Coordinates of C-alpha atoms in Angstrom, one line a residue:
X10 CA 0.0 -13.8 -10.7
X11 CA -0.1 -10.0 -10.5
X12 CA 2.4 -7.3 -11.8
X13 CA 2.6 -3.7 -10.6
X14 CA 5.1 -1.0 -11.4
X15 CA 6.1 2.3 -9.9
X16 CA 8.5 5.1 -11.0
X17 CA 11.8 6.3 -9.7
X18 CA 12.3 10.0 -8.8
X19 CA 14.7 12.9 -8.6
X20 CA 14.7 15.6 -6.0
X21 CA 14.3 19.2 -7.3
X22 CA 15.0 20.3 -3.7
X23 CA 15.0 19.3 -0.1
X24 CA 16.7 15.9 0.4
X25 CA 18.1 15.3 3.9
X26 CA 16.2 18.4 5.3
X27 CA 12.9 16.6 4.7
X28 CA 14.0 14.1 7.4
X29 CA 13.7 17.0 10.0
X30 CA 10.2 18.1 8.9
X31 CA 11.3 20.6 6.3
X32 CA 9.6 20.6 2.9
X33 CA 10.9 18.8 -0.1
X34 CA 9.8 18.5 -3.8
X35 CA 10.6 15.3 -5.6
X36 CA 9.5 14.5 -9.1
X37 CA 8.7 11.0 -10.5
X38 CA 10.7 10.1 -13.6
X39 CA 10.2 7.5 -16.4
X40 CA 12.5 4.8 -15.0
X41 CA 10.3 2.0 -13.4
X42 CA 10.5 -1.0 -11.0
X43 CA 8.2 -3.8 -11.9
X44 CA 7.2 -6.4 -9.3
X45 CA 5.4 -9.7 -10.1
X46 CA 3.9 -11.6 -7.2
X47 CA 2.5 -15.2 -7.3
X48 CA 1.1 -17.2 -4.5
X49 CA 3.0 -20.4 -3.5
X50 CA 2.4 -23.0 -0.8
X51 CA 4.8 -21.6 1.7
X52 CA 7.7 -19.3 2.4
X53 CA 9.0 -16.4 0.3
X54 CA 11.1 -16.7 -2.8
X55 CA 12.6 -13.6 -4.3
X56 CA 14.2 -13.2 -7.7
X57 CA 15.8 -9.9 -8.8
X58 CA 17.1 -10.0 -12.3
X59 CA 18.0 -6.4 -12.9
X60 CA 18.3 -4.6 -9.6
X61 CA 22.1 -3.9 -9.9
X62 CA 22.6 -7.2 -8.1
X63 CA 23.7 -9.3 -11.1
X64 CA 20.7 -11.6 -10.4
X65 CA 20.0 -13.5 -7.3
X66 CA 17.4 -15.9 -5.9
X67 CA 16.8 -16.5 -2.2
X68 CA 14.6 -19.0 -0.5
X69 CA 13.1 -17.8 2.8
X70 CA 11.8 -20.6 5.0
X71 CA 12.2 -19.6 8.6
X72 CA 15.9 -18.7 8.5
X73 CA 17.2 -16.3 5.9
X74 CA 20.3 -17.1 3.9
X75 CA 22.4 -14.4 2.2
X76 CA 23.1 -14.9 -1.5
X77 CA 26.7 -14.4 -2.7
X78 CA 26.6 -11.5 -5.2
X79 CA 29.1 -8.8 -6.1
X80 CA 27.5 -5.8 -4.3
X81 CA 28.0 -4.1 -1.0
X82 CA 26.5 -6.2 1.8
X83 CA 24.6 -3.2 3.2
X84 CA 22.8 -2.7 -0.1
X85 CA 22.0 -6.4 -0.3
X86 CA 20.6 -6.5 3.2
X87 CA 18.5 -3.5 2.6
X88 CA 17.1 -4.9 -0.7
X89 CA 16.1 -8.1 1.0
X90 CA 14.7 -6.1 4.0
X91 CA 12.5 -4.0 1.7
X92 CA 10.9 -7.1 0.2
X93 CA 10.4 -8.8 3.6
X94 CA 8.7 -5.7 5.1
X95 CA 6.6 -5.1 1.9
X96 CA 5.2 -8.6 2.0
X97 CA 4.5 -8.2 5.8
X98 CA 2.6 -5.0 5.1
X99 CA 0.6 -6.8 2.3
X100 CA -0.3 -9.7 4.7
X101 CA -1.3 -7.2 7.4
X102 CA -3.5 -5.2 5.0
X103 CA -5.3 -8.4 3.9
X104 CA -5.7 -9.6 7.5
X105 CA -7.3 -6.3 8.5
X106 CA -9.9 -6.9 5.8
X107 CA -10.8 -10.3 7.0
X108 CA -8.5 -12.4 4.8
X109 CA -6.3 -15.0 6.5
X110 CA -2.9 -14.2 4.9
X111 CA -0.6 -15.0 7.8
X112 CA 0.9 -18.2 6.3
X113 CA 0.5 -17.3 2.6
X114 CA 3.7 -18.0 0.6
X115 CA 4.8 -15.8 -2.3
X116 CA 7.2 -15.8 -5.2
X117 CA 8.3 -12.2 -5.9
X118 CA 10.1 -11.3 -9.1
X119 CA 11.7 -7.8 -9.3
X120 CA 12.7 -6.2 -12.6
X121 CA 14.0 -2.7 -12.3
X122 CA 15.3 0.0 -14.6
X123 CA 16.4 2.0 -11.5
X124 CA 20.0 1.6 -10.3
X125 CA 20.1 0.6 -6.6
X126 CA 21.3 3.2 -4.1
X127 CA 21.8 5.9 -6.7
X128 CA 19.4 8.5 -5.4
X129 CA 16.6 7.7 -7.8
X130 CA 14.2 6.1 -5.4
X131 CA 14.8 2.5 -6.3
X132 CA 13.7 1.1 -3.0
X133 CA 10.6 3.2 -2.8
X134 CA 9.5 2.1 -6.3
X135 CA 10.1 -1.6 -5.5
X136 CA 8.3 -1.3 -2.2
X137 CA 5.2 0.5 -3.6
X138 CA 4.9 -2.0 -6.5
X139 CA 5.5 -5.0 -4.2
X140 CA 2.8 -4.0 -1.7
X141 CA 0.3 -3.3 -4.5
X142 CA 1.0 -6.6 -6.3
X143 CA 1.0 -8.7 -3.2
X144 CA -2.2 -7.2 -1.8
X145 CA -3.9 -7.6 -5.2
X146 CA -2.8 -11.2 -5.4
X147 CA -4.5 -11.7 -2.1
X148 CA -7.7 -10.1 -3.5
X149 CA -7.3 -6.6 -1.9
X150 CA -6.9 -3.3 -3.7
X151 CA -5.6 -0.6 -1.5
X152 CA -6.4 3.1 -1.8
X153 CA -3.3 5.0 -3.0
X154 CA -3.0 7.0 0.2
X155 CA -3.0 3.8 2.3
X156 CA -0.5 2.2 -0.1
X157 CA 1.8 5.2 0.2
X158 CA 1.6 5.1 4.0
X159 CA 2.3 1.4 4.2
X160 CA 5.3 1.8 1.8
X161 CA 6.6 4.6 4.1
X162 CA 6.3 2.3 7.1
X163 CA 8.5 -0.2 5.2
X164 CA 11.3 2.4 4.5
X165 CA 11.0 3.7 8.0
X166 CA 11.6 0.2 9.4
X167 CA 14.5 -0.7 7.1
X168 CA 16.2 2.7 7.4
X169 CA 16.0 2.6 11.2
X170 CA 13.6 5.6 11.4
X171 CA 15.7 7.7 8.9
X172 CA 13.2 7.8 6.1
X173 CA 10.8 10.5 5.0
X174 CA 7.5 10.1 3.1
X175 CA 9.0 11.8 0.0
X176 CA 10.1 8.8 -2.1
X177 CA 7.2 6.5 -1.4
X178 CA 4.5 9.2 -1.9
X179 CA 6.1 10.3 -5.1
X180 CA 6.4 6.7 -6.4
X181 CA 2.7 6.1 -5.6
X182 CA 1.2 9.3 -7.0
X183 CA 3.6 10.2 -9.8
X184 CA 4.3 13.8 -11.0
X185 CA 5.8 16.3 -8.7
X186 CA 4.8 16.2 -5.0
X187 CA 5.4 18.3 -1.9
X188 CA 6.3 16.7 1.4
X189 CA 6.5 18.4 4.7
X190 CA 6.3 16.1 7.7
X191 CA 3.0 14.2 7.5
X192 CA 1.6 16.6 4.9
X193 CA 1.9 15.1 1.4
X194 CA 0.3 16.6 -1.7
X195 CA 0.6 16.6 -5.4
X196 CA 1.7 19.7 -7.4
X197 CA 0.9 21.0 -10.8
X198 CA 4.2 21.0 -12.6
X199 CA 5.4 22.0 -16.0
X200 CA 7.2 19.3 -18.0
X201 CA 10.7 20.5 -17.0
X202 CA 13.7 19.4 -19.2
X203 CA 15.7 17.4 -16.7
X204 CA 18.8 15.3 -17.4
X205 CA 20.3 12.8 -15.0
X206 CA 24.0 11.9 -14.7
X207 CA 25.0 8.7 -13.0
X208 CA 28.5 7.9 -11.8
X209 CA 27.9 4.2 -11.6
X210 CA 28.2 4.2 -7.8
X211 CA 25.8 4.1 -4.8
X212 CA 25.5 5.8 -1.5
X213 CA 24.4 4.2 1.8
X214 CA 21.2 6.2 2.6
X215 CA 21.1 5.1 6.3
X216 CA 24.7 5.9 6.9
X217 CA 24.5 9.3 5.2
X218 CA 21.3 10.3 7.1
X219 CA 23.0 9.3 10.3
X220 CA 26.1 11.3 9.3
X221 CA 24.0 14.4 8.9
X222 CA 22.2 13.8 12.1
X223 CA 25.5 13.5 14.0
X224 CA 26.8 16.7 12.4
X225 CA 23.6 18.5 13.3
X226 CA 23.8 17.3 17.0
X227 CA 27.5 18.3 17.3
X228 CA 27.2 21.8 15.7
X229 CA 24.2 24.0 16.3
X230 CA 24.7 26.0 13.1
X231 CA 24.2 22.9 11.0
X232 CA 20.5 23.0 12.1
X233 CA 20.4 26.5 10.5
X234 CA 21.8 25.0 7.3
X235 CA 19.0 22.4 7.3
X236 CA 16.4 25.2 8.0
X237 CA 17.9 27.2 5.1
X238 CA 17.2 24.2 2.8
X239 CA 13.6 24.4 3.9
X240 CA 13.4 28.1 3.1
X241 CA 14.9 27.4 -0.3
X242 CA 12.3 24.8 -1.0
X243 CA 9.5 27.2 -0.3
X244 CA 10.9 29.7 -2.8
X245 CA 11.3 26.9 -5.2
X246 CA 7.6 26.0 -5.0
X247 CA 6.7 29.5 -6.1
X248 CA 9.2 29.4 -9.0
X249 CA 7.9 26.0 -10.0
X250 CA 4.3 27.2 -10.1
X251 CA 5.3 30.1 -12.3
X252 CA 7.6 27.9 -14.5
X253 CA 10.4 30.3 -13.7
X254 CA 13.3 28.2 -14.8
X255 CA 16.0 30.8 -14.2
X256 CA 15.1 30.9 -10.5
X257 CA 14.6 27.1 -10.3
X258 CA 18.2 26.7 -11.6
X259 CA 19.7 29.2 -9.2
X260 CA 17.9 27.4 -6.3
X261 CA 19.1 24.0 -7.4
X262 CA 22.7 25.3 -7.5
X263 CA 22.3 26.7 -3.9
X264 CA 20.7 23.5 -2.7
X265 CA 23.7 21.5 -4.0
X266 CA 26.1 23.9 -2.2
X267 CA 24.2 23.4 1.1
X268 CA 24.2 19.6 0.6
X269 CA 28.0 19.7 0.0
X270 CA 28.3 21.7 3.3
X271 CA 26.5 18.9 5.0
X272 CA 29.1 16.5 3.7
X273 CA 26.9 14.3 1.5
X274 CA 28.3 15.2 -1.9
X275 CA 31.3 13.4 -3.6
X276 CA 34.0 14.2 -6.1
X277 CA 32.1 12.4 -8.8
X278 CA 28.9 14.2 -8.1
X279 CA 30.6 17.6 -7.9
X280 CA 32.4 16.9 -11.2
X281 CA 29.1 16.0 -13.0
X282 CA 27.4 19.1 -11.5
X283 CA 30.1 21.3 -12.9
X284 CA 30.1 19.5 -16.3
X285 CA 26.3 20.2 -16.6
X286 CA 26.6 23.8 -15.6
X287 CA 29.5 24.4 -18.0
X288 CA 27.3 22.9 -20.8
X289 CA 24.6 25.4 -20.1
X290 CA 22.5 23.9 -17.4
X291 CA 20.4 26.5 -15.6
X292 CA 21.0 24.5 -12.4
X293 CA 22.4 21.2 -11.3
X294 CA 22.6 19.3 -8.0
X295 CA 23.0 15.9 -6.5
X296 CA 19.8 14.0 -6.0
X297 CA 19.0 11.6 -3.1
X298 CA 21.1 10.7 -0.2
X299 CA 24.4 11.5 -1.9
X300 CA 27.8 9.9 -1.4
X301 CA 27.7 8.7 -5.0
X302 CA 25.0 8.0 -7.5
X303 CA 23.2 10.7 -9.5
X304 CA 22.9 14.4 -10.2
X305 CA 19.9 16.1 -11.9
X306 CA 20.4 19.1 -14.2
X307 CA 17.8 21.6 -15.6
X308 CA 18.5 22.5 -19.2
X309 CA 18.4 21.4 -22.8
X310 CA 18.8 17.6 -23.0
X311 CA 20.4 17.8 -26.4
X312 CA 23.2 19.8 -24.9
X313 CA 23.5 18.3 -21.4
X314 CA 23.3 14.6 -22.3
X315 CA 26.4 14.6 -24.5
X316 CA 28.3 16.9 -22.2
X317 CA 27.7 14.6 -19.2
X318 CA 28.3 11.5 -21.2
X319 CA 31.9 12.7 -22.0
X320 CA 32.6 13.7 -18.4
X321 CA 35.1 11.3 -16.9
X322 CA 33.0 11.0 -13.7
X323 CA 29.8 10.0 -15.5
X324 CA 28.9 6.4 -16.5
X325 CA 25.5 7.2 -18.0
X326 CA 23.4 10.2 -18.8
X327 CA 19.8 10.4 -19.9
X328 CA 16.8 12.7 -20.3
X329 CA 14.5 12.2 -17.2
X330 CA 11.0 12.7 -18.5
X331 CA 8.4 13.4 -15.9
X332 CA 6.2 10.4 -15.0
X333 CA 2.7 11.6 -14.2
X334 CA 1.1 8.2 -13.7
X335 CA 2.8 6.9 -10.5
X336 CA 1.8 3.4 -9.5
X337 CA 0.5 1.3 -12.5
X338 CA -1.0 -2.1 -12.7
X339 CA 0.5 -4.0 -15.6
X340 CA -1.2 -6.3 -17.9
X341 CA 0.1 -9.9 -17.9

């Protein structure tokens, strides 16, 4: 039995544009997904107790059955797909090192603090932790760079090619990272005061990415908007390195406006953004795919948390402390 955990994330800048090779800067935060993997004789059994799925258990033995739970079917299918693909990557990694893992069975237990589909990198955290725990249960310890790459391959497969390396690299390495195409690197980052507001909902990442792609293909000027997000990220990197919080906030506000123009915001997200700004946030924007879920605000948590908590659109608000550790192997 092996347990691994990995953090969620917020985007300071760059979501959606990163899919087209533009840079993005996500930061790992203190919410974590923990995955425990135990060998069994055959098949794959998955238990998720706190993945916003009200608990489910699924036996995989050839054919896959779908559990009856009160969540959108697309989110459930994706959650199951991430586990399936993560286990496949673990078996492949072990086989490439001379370990016969093709028929090895697993029980996988997922316990996550990160709401599913809310823009906080829940799937990436689960995938990174699952691959690490499964490979270590097979007697293999992967280098972090390989683990991040295998986790990206999982998201790429489940999201039909619409994923970037941002979430999985951030969940693996921790802290703030910079992603531009295949180029992934960590950044020195001040401990920014970030607050997350959550509307209780979720967006469909695959659908929203496809929506932006269709808009970009239909209207040439939309490609300019995506490119502008990339330019904004580059300016944001300079401000981040200098701990220039006024400029960071301004750029976060502009980034939210550009994402709204791409059609991926929502009334609840806009309402939380404005509630944060009116409470003194230097900047606030949606984080993740959009369509519902979370916003991130830069400012004093003592002022922003209560303001967001009282906003009608907000179900929960919390201080998002930077997680610098990334993937962690938990003691049993």
